């Protein structure tokens, strides 16, 4: 991989890991990363070619030149300041049970959500086929959950570890088209 390489990411989990990898590449300034819509599952189901052969590639010395893009990374302090700030929309991308505190996954076993956060499970953006829903449906889904930003608002996404939040970030930024979205 080189700085000018196009990187296509995919997984077999509705693009969950692929969107986290793309977000990470965006944080460090890689310019051309993409997601295979539908992931590996859809690729196989559609009878696309597959192989078990591992290609031979020459090693590269790719070093990220850019400083991390802190515009797409939210700190704990920024999240705390977002509570009650009308210029921020906080999107909890976990399940409804995690949001309400019925499903406790964190080691501290405390439930609930960031005050004022809107909840939309990241997986709601993916069809049964593994592909992302059409953009108009995604907009409606997020709008109905109260996650609709004006030009002067920033959307912060979160979950338990950042993986599901990166999925929501990808949908909001690259599919719906919001400019200011951070994990």
Coordinates of N, CA and C in Angstrom, one line a residue:
X1 N 0.9 -1.2 0.0 CA 0.0 0.0 0.0 C 0.9 1.2 0.0
X2 N 0.5 2.2 -0.8 CA 1.2 3.4 -0.9 C 0.2 4.6 -0.7
X3 N 0.7 5.8 -0.5 CA -0.2 6.9 -0.3 C -1.2 7.1 -1.4
X4 N -0.8 6.8 -2.6 CA -1.7 7.0 -3.8 C -2.6 5.7 -4.1
X5 N -2.5 4.7 -3.3 CA -3.3 3.5 -3.5 C -4.8 3.7 -3.2
X6 N -5.6 3.0 -3.9 CA -7.0 2.9 -3.6 C -7.1 1.7 -2.7
X7 N -7.7 1.8 -1.6 CA -7.9 0.7 -0.6 C -9.3 0.4 -0.6
X8 N -9.7 -0.8 -0.9 CA -11.1 -1.3 -0.8 C -11.2 -2.2 0.4
X9 N -12.1 -1.8 1.3 CA -12.2 -2.6 2.6 C -13.5 -3.4 2.6
X10 N -13.5 -4.5 3.1 CA -14.7 -5.3 3.3 C -14.6 -6.3 4.5
X11 N -15.7 -6.8 4.9 CA -15.7 -7.8 6.0 C -16.9 -8.7 5.8
X12 N -17.3 -9.4 6.7 CA -18.5 -10.2 6.6 C -19.5 -9.9 7.7
X13 N -19.5 -8.6 8.2 CA -20.3 -8.2 9.3 C -21.1 -6.9 9.0
X14 N -21.6 -6.8 7.8 CA -22.4 -5.6 7.4 C -21.5 -4.4 7.4
X15 N -20.3 -4.5 7.0 CA -19.3 -3.4 6.9 C -18.9 -2.8 8.3
X16 N -19.1 -3.5 9.3 CA -18.8 -3.0 10.7 C -17.3 -2.8 10.8
X17 N -16.5 -3.8 10.6 CA -15.0 -3.7 10.7 C -14.4 -2.8 9.6
X18 N -15.0 -2.9 8.4 CA -14.5 -2.2 7.2 C -14.7 -0.7 7.5
X19 N -15.8 -0.3 8.0 CA -16.0 1.2 8.3 C -15.1 1.7 9.4
X20 N -14.8 0.8 10.4 CA -13.8 1.2 11.4 C -12.4 1.4 10.8
X21 N -12.0 0.5 9.9 CA -10.7 0.6 9.2 C -10.7 1.8 8.3
X22 N -11.8 2.1 7.6 CA -11.8 3.3 6.8 C -11.7 4.6 7.6
X23 N -12.4 4.6 8.7 CA -12.3 5.8 9.7 C -10.8 5.9 10.1
X24 N -10.2 4.8 10.5 CA -8.8 4.9 10.9 C -7.9 5.4 9.8
X25 N -8.1 5.0 8.6 CA -7.3 5.5 7.5 C -7.6 7.0 7.3
X26 N -8.8 7.4 7.4 CA -9.2 8.8 7.3 C -8.5 9.7 8.4
X27 N -8.5 9.1 9.6 CA -7.8 9.8 10.7 C -6.4 10.1 10.4
X28 N -5.7 9.2 9.8 CA -4.3 9.3 9.5 C -4.0 9.8 8.0
X29 N -5.0 10.3 7.3 CA -4.8 11.0 6.1 C -4.7 10.2 4.8
X30 N -5.1 8.9 4.8 CA -5.1 8.2 3.5 C -6.2 8.8 2.7
X31 N -5.9 9.1 1.4 CA -6.9 9.9 0.6 C -7.9 9.1 -0.1
X32 N -7.7 7.8 -0.4 CA -8.6 7.0 -1.2 C -8.9 5.6 -0.6
X33 N -9.8 5.6 0.3 CA -10.3 4.4 0.9 C -11.8 4.2 0.6
X34 N -12.2 3.0 0.4 CA -13.6 2.8 0.0 C -14.1 1.5 0.7
X35 N -15.4 1.4 0.7 CA -16.1 0.2 1.3 C -16.8 -0.6 0.2
X36 N -16.6 -1.9 0.2 CA -17.4 -2.7 -0.7 C -18.8 -2.8 -0.2
X37 N -19.8 -2.3 -0.9 CA -21.1 -2.3 -0.4 C -21.7 -3.7 -0.4
X38 N -22.1 -4.1 0.8 CA -22.6 -5.5 0.9 C -21.6 -6.4 1.5
X39 N -20.4 -6.1 1.6 CA -19.3 -6.9 2.2 C -19.1 -8.2 1.5
X40 N -18.4 -9.0 2.2 CA -18.0 -10.3 1.6 C -19.2 -11.2 1.4
X41 N -20.2 -11.1 2.4 CA -21.4 -12.0 2.3 C -22.1 -11.7 1.0
X42 N -22.4 -10.5 0.7 CA -23.1 -10.2 -0.6 C -22.3 -10.5 -1.8
X43 N -21.0 -10.3 -1.7 CA -20.1 -10.6 -2.9 C -20.3 -12.1 -3.2
X44 N -20.2 -13.0 -2.2 CA -20.3 -14.4 -2.4 C -21.7 -14.8 -2.8
X45 N -22.8 -14.2 -2.2 CA -24.1 -14.5 -2.5 C -24.5 -14.2 -4.0
X46 N -23.8 -13.2 -4.5 CA -24.0 -12.8 -5.9 C -23.2 -13.6 -6.9
X47 N -22.4 -14.5 -6.4 CA -21.6 -15.4 -7.3 C -20.4 -14.7 -7.9
X48 N -19.9 -13.7 -7.2 CA -18.8 -13.0 -7.7 C -17.5 -13.9 -7.6
X49 N -16.5 -13.7 -8.4 CA -15.3 -14.6 -8.3 C -14.6 -14.5 -6.9
X50 N -14.2 -15.6 -6.4 CA -13.4 -15.7 -5.2 C -12.2 -16.6 -5.4
X51 N -11.2 -16.4 -4.6 CA -10.0 -17.3 -4.7 C -9.5 -17.5 -3.3
X52 N -8.7 -18.6 -3.2 CA -8.0 -18.8 -1.9 C -6.5 -18.6 -2.0
X53 N -6.1 -18.2 -3.2 CA -4.7 -17.9 -3.5 C -4.4 -16.5 -2.8
X54 N -3.2 -16.5 -2.1 CA -2.7 -15.3 -1.6 C -1.8 -14.6 -2.6
X55 N -2.1 -13.4 -2.9 CA -1.2 -12.7 -3.9 C 0.1 -12.4 -3.3
X56 N 1.1 -12.3 -4.1 CA 2.5 -11.9 -3.6 C 2.6 -10.4 -3.9
X57 N 2.9 -9.7 -2.9 CA 3.1 -8.2 -3.1 C 4.4 -7.8 -2.5
X58 N 5.0 -6.8 -3.2 CA 6.3 -6.3 -2.7 C 6.0 -5.4 -1.5
X59 N 6.8 -5.5 -0.5 CA 6.7 -4.6 0.7 C 6.9 -3.1 0.3
X60 N 6.2 -2.3 1.0 CA 6.3 -0.8 0.8 C 6.7 -0.2 2.2
X61 N 7.2 1.0 2.1 CA 7.5 1.8 3.3 C 6.6 2.9 3.5
X62 N 5.3 2.6 3.5 CA 4.2 3.6 3.7 C 4.3 4.2 5.1
X63 N 4.6 5.5 5.2 CA 4.5 6.1 6.5 C 3.5 7.3 6.3
X64 N 2.5 7.3 7.2 CA 1.5 8.4 7.2 C 2.2 9.7 7.4
X65 N 2.0 10.6 6.4 CA 2.7 11.9 6.5 C 1.9 12.9 7.3
X66 N 0.6 12.8 7.3 CA -0.2 13.8 7.9 C -0.3 13.6 9.5
X67 N -0.6 14.7 10.2 CA -0.9 14.6 11.6 C -2.3 14.0 11.7
X68 N -2.7 13.3 12.7 CA -4.0 12.7 12.8 C -5.1 13.8 12.7
X69 N -6.1 13.5 12.0 CA -7.2 14.5 11.8 C -8.1 14.5 13.0
X70 N -7.9 15.5 13.9 CA -8.6 15.6 15.1 C -10.0 16.1 14.9
X71 N -10.4 16.4 13.7 CA -11.8 16.9 13.4 C -12.7 15.7 13.3
X72 N -12.2 14.5 13.2 CA -13.1 13.3 13.2 C -12.9 12.4 14.4
X73 N -12.2 12.9 15.4 CA -12.0 12.2 16.6 C -12.5 13.1 17.8
X74 N -13.4 12.6 18.6 CA -13.9 13.3 19.7 C -13.3 12.9 21.0
X75 N -12.8 13.8 21.8 CA -12.2 13.5 23.1 C -13.4 13.4 24.2
X76 N -13.0 12.8 25.3 CA -14.0 12.7 26.4 C -14.4 14.1 26.8
X77 N -13.5 15.1 26.9 CA -13.8 16.5 27.2 C -14.8 17.1 26.2
X78 N -14.5 16.8 24.9 CA -15.4 17.4 23.9 C -16.8 16.8 24.0
X79 N -16.9 15.5 24.4 CA -18.2 14.8 24.5 C -19.0 15.4 25.7
X80 N -18.3 15.6 26.8 CA -18.9 16.2 28.0 C -19.4 17.6 27.7
X81 N -18.6 18.4 27.0 CA -19.1 19.7 26.6 C -20.2 19.7 25.6
X82 N -20.4 18.6 24.9 CA -21.5 18.5 23.9 C -22.8 18.4 24.6
X83 N -22.9 17.9 25.8 CA -24.2 17.8 26.5 C -24.8 19.1 26.6
X84 N -26.0 19.3 26.1 CA -26.7 20.5 26.1 C -26.3 21.6 25.2
X85 N -25.3 21.3 24.3 CA -24.8 22.3 23.4 C -25.6 22.1 22.1
X86 N -26.4 23.1 21.7 CA -27.2 23.0 20.5 C -26.4 22.9 19.2
X87 N -25.1 23.2 19.2 CA -24.3 23.1 18.0 C -23.8 21.6 17.8
X88 N -24.2 20.7 18.7 CA -23.8 19.3 18.7 C -25.0 18.4 18.7
X89 N -24.9 17.4 17.9 CA -25.9 16.3 18.0 C -25.1 15.0 18.4
X90 N -25.5 14.4 19.4 CA -24.8 13.2 19.9 C -25.6 11.9 19.4
X91 N -25.0 11.1 18.7 CA -25.6 9.8 18.2 C -25.1 8.6 18.9
X92 N -25.9 8.0 19.6 CA -25.5 6.7 20.3 C -25.9 5.6 19.3
X93 N -24.9 4.9 18.8 CA -25.1 3.9 17.8 C -25.2 2.5 18.3
X94 N -25.4 2.4 19.6 CA -25.6 1.1 20.2 C -27.1 0.6 20.1
X95 N -27.3 -0.6 20.6 CA -28.7 -1.1 20.6 C -29.6 -0.3 21.6
X96 N -30.9 -0.4 21.4 CA -31.8 0.3 22.3 C -31.7 -0.2 23.7
X97 N -31.4 -1.5 23.9 CA -31.2 -2.0 25.3 C -30.0 -1.4 25.9
X98 N -28.9 -1.2 25.2 CA -27.7 -0.6 25.8 C -28.0 0.9 26.1
X99 N -28.7 1.5 25.2 CA -29.1 2.9 25.4 C -29.9 3.2 26.7
X100 N -30.8 2.3 26.9 CA -31.7 2.4 28.1 C -31.1 1.8 29.3
X101 N -30.0 1.1 29.2 CA -29.4 0.5 30.4 C -29.8 -0.9 30.7
X102 N -30.7 -1.5 29.9 CA -31.1 -2.9 30.1 C -30.0 -3.9 29.7
X103 N -29.1 -3.5 28.8 CA -28.0 -4.4 28.4 C -26.7 -3.7 28.9
X104 N -26.1 -4.3 29.9 CA -24.9 -3.8 30.4 C -23.7 -4.5 29.9
X105 N -22.9 -3.9 29.1 CA -21.7 -4.5 28.5 C -20.4 -4.0 29.0
X106 N -20.4 -2.7 29.5 CA -19.1 -2.1 29.9 C -18.7 -2.8 31.2
X107 N -17.4 -2.9 31.4 CA -16.8 -3.5 32.7 C -17.4 -2.9 33.9
X108 N -17.7 -1.6 33.9 CA -18.2 -1.0 35.2 C -19.6 -1.4 35.4
X109 N -20.3 -2.0 34.4 CA -21.7 -2.4 34.6 C -22.6 -1.3 34.9
X110 N -22.4 -0.1 34.4 CA -23.3 1.0 34.5 C -24.0 1.2 33.2
X111 N -25.3 1.4 33.2 CA -26.0 1.5 32.0 C -26.5 2.9 31.7
X112 N -27.1 3.0 30.5 CA -27.6 4.3 30.1 C -26.9 4.9 28.9
X113 N -27.0 6.2 28.8 CA -26.4 6.9 27.6 C -26.0 8.3 28.0
X114 N -25.3 9.0 27.1 CA -24.9 10.4 27.3 C -26.2 11.2 27.3
X115 N -26.4 12.1 28.3 CA -27.6 12.9 28.3 C -27.8 13.7 27.0
X116 N -29.1 13.5 26.5 CA -29.4 14.2 25.2 C -29.1 13.5 24.0
X117 N -28.4 12.3 24.1 CA -28.0 11.6 22.9 C -29.2 11.0 22.2
X118 N -29.2 10.9 20.9 CA -30.2 10.3 20.1 C -29.7 8.9 19.8
X119 N -30.6 7.9 19.8 CA -30.2 6.5 19.6 C -30.7 6.0 18.3
X120 N -29.7 5.4 17.5 CA -30.0 4.6 16.3 C -29.0 3.5 16.2
X121 N -29.4 2.3 16.3 CA -28.5 1.2 16.2 C -27.9 1.2 14.8
X122 N -26.5 1.1 14.8 CA -25.8 1.2 13.6 C -26.3 0.2 12.5
X123 N -26.7 -1.0 13.0 CA -27.1 -2.1 12.1 C -28.4 -1.8 11.4
X124 N -29.2 -0.8 11.8 CA -30.4 -0.4 11.1 C -30.2 0.2 9.8
X125 N -28.9 0.6 9.5 CA -28.5 1.2 8.2 C -28.2 0.2 7.2
X126 N -28.2 -1.1 7.6 CA -27.8 -2.2 6.6 C -29.0 -3.1 6.4
X127 N -29.2 -3.4 5.1 CA -30.3 -4.3 4.7 C -29.9 -5.8 5.0
X128 N -30.9 -6.7 4.9 CA -30.6 -8.1 5.2 C -29.6 -8.6 4.2
X129 N -29.5 -8.0 3.0 CA -28.5 -8.5 2.1 C -27.1 -8.2 2.5
X130 N -26.9 -7.3 3.5 CA -25.6 -6.8 3.9 C -25.2 -5.5 3.3
X131 N -26.0 -5.0 2.3 CA -25.7 -3.7 1.7 C -26.3 -2.6 2.5
X132 N -25.7 -1.4 2.3 CA -26.3 -0.3 3.0 C -27.7 0.0 2.4
X133 N -28.6 0.6 3.2 CA -29.9 1.0 2.7 C -29.6 2.1 1.7
X134 N -30.6 2.3 0.8 CA -30.5 3.5 -0.2 C -30.4 4.8 0.6
X135 N -29.8 5.8 0.1 CA -29.5 7.0 0.8 C -30.8 7.7 1.3
X136 N -31.9 7.7 0.4 CA -33.1 8.3 0.9 C -33.7 7.6 2.1
X137 N -33.5 6.3 2.2 CA -34.0 5.6 3.4 C -33.1 5.9 4.6
X138 N -31.8 6.0 4.4 CA -30.9 6.3 5.4 C -31.2 7.7 6.0
X139 N -31.4 8.7 5.1 CA -31.8 10.0 5.6 C -33.0 10.0 6.5
X140 N -34.1 9.3 6.0 CA -35.3 9.2 6.7 C -35.1 8.5 8.1
X141 N -34.3 7.4 8.1 CA -34.0 6.7 9.3 C -33.4 7.6 10.4
X142 N -32.3 8.3 9.9 CA -31.6 9.2 10.9 C -32.4 10.4 11.2
X143 N -33.1 11.0 10.3 CA -34.0 12.1 10.6 C -35.1 11.7 11.6
X144 N -35.7 10.6 11.5 CA -36.7 10.1 12.4 C -36.1 9.8 13.8
X145 N -34.8 9.5 13.9 CA -34.2 9.3 15.2 C -33.7 10.7 15.8
X146 N -34.0 11.8 15.1 CA -33.5 13.1 15.6 C -32.1 13.4 15.3
X147 N -31.5 12.7 14.3 CA -30.1 12.9 14.0 C -30.1 13.5 12.6
X148 N -30.4 14.8 12.6 CA -30.4 15.6 11.4 C -29.7 17.0 11.7
X149 N -28.6 17.2 11.1 CA -27.8 18.3 11.4 C -27.9 19.5 10.4
X150 N -27.9 20.7 10.9 CA -27.8 21.9 10.1 C -26.4 22.1 9.7
X151 N -26.1 23.1 8.9 CA -24.7 23.4 8.5 C -23.8 23.8 9.7
X152 N -24.4 24.3 10.7 CA -23.6 24.8 11.8 C -23.5 23.8 13.0
X153 N -24.0 22.6 12.8 CA -24.0 21.6 13.8 C -23.0 20.5 13.4
X154 N -22.4 19.9 14.5 CA -21.5 18.7 14.3 C -22.2 17.5 15.0
X155 N -22.1 16.4 14.3 CA -22.6 15.1 14.9 C -21.5 14.3 15.5
X156 N -21.6 14.0 16.8 CA -20.6 13.1 17.5 C -21.3 11.7 17.6
X157 N -20.6 10.7 17.1 CA -21.1 9.3 17.2 C -20.3 8.6 18.3
X158 N -21.0 7.7 19.0 CA -20.3 6.9 20.0 C -21.0 5.5 20.2
X159 N -20.3 4.6 20.8 CA -20.8 3.3 21.2 C -20.0 2.9 22.4
X160 N -19.6 1.6 22.5 CA -18.8 1.1 23.6 C -17.4 1.2 23.3
X161 N -17.0 0.9 22.0 CA -15.5 0.8 21.7 C -15.2 1.7 20.5
X162 N -16.1 2.3 19.8 CA -15.8 3.1 18.7 C -16.1 2.4 17.3
X163 N -16.3 1.1 17.4 CA -16.5 0.3 16.1 C -17.8 0.6 15.5
X164 N -18.9 0.5 16.3 CA -20.2 0.8 15.8 C -20.4 2.3 15.5
X165 N -19.7 3.1 16.3 CA -19.7 4.6 16.1 C -19.1 4.9 14.7
X166 N -18.0 4.2 14.4 CA -17.4 4.4 13.1 C -18.3 4.1 11.9
X167 N -19.1 3.0 12.1 CA -20.1 2.6 11.1 C -21.1 3.8 10.9
X168 N -21.6 4.3 12.0 CA -22.6 5.4 11.9 C -21.9 6.7 11.3
X169 N -20.6 6.9 11.7 CA -19.9 8.0 11.1 C -19.8 7.9 9.6
X170 N -19.5 6.7 9.1 CA -19.4 6.5 7.7 C -20.7 6.8 7.0
X171 N -21.8 6.2 7.5 CA -23.1 6.5 6.9 C -23.5 7.9 6.9
X172 N -23.3 8.6 8.0 CA -23.6 10.0 8.1 C -22.7 10.9 7.2
X173 N -21.5 10.6 7.2 CA -20.5 11.4 6.4 C -20.5 11.1 4.9
X174 N -20.3 9.8 4.6 CA -20.1 9.4 3.2 C -21.4 9.1 2.4
X175 N -22.4 8.6 3.1 CA -23.6 8.2 2.4 C -24.7 9.3 2.4
X176 N -24.9 9.8 3.6 CA -25.9 10.9 3.8 C -25.3 12.2 3.4
X177 N -24.0 12.4 3.7 CA -23.3 13.6 3.2 C -23.1 14.8 4.2
X178 N -23.2 14.5 5.5 CA -22.9 15.5 6.5 C -21.4 15.8 6.5
X179 N -21.1 17.1 6.6 CA -19.7 17.5 6.5 C -19.0 17.3 7.9
X180 N -19.7 17.6 9.0 CA -19.1 17.6 10.3 C -19.6 16.4 11.1
X181 N -18.8 15.4 11.1 CA -19.2 14.2 11.8 C -17.9 13.6 12.5
X182 N -17.9 13.2 13.7 CA -16.7 12.7 14.4 C -17.1 11.6 15.3
X183 N -16.2 10.7 15.6 CA -16.3 9.5 16.4 C -15.7 9.8 17.8

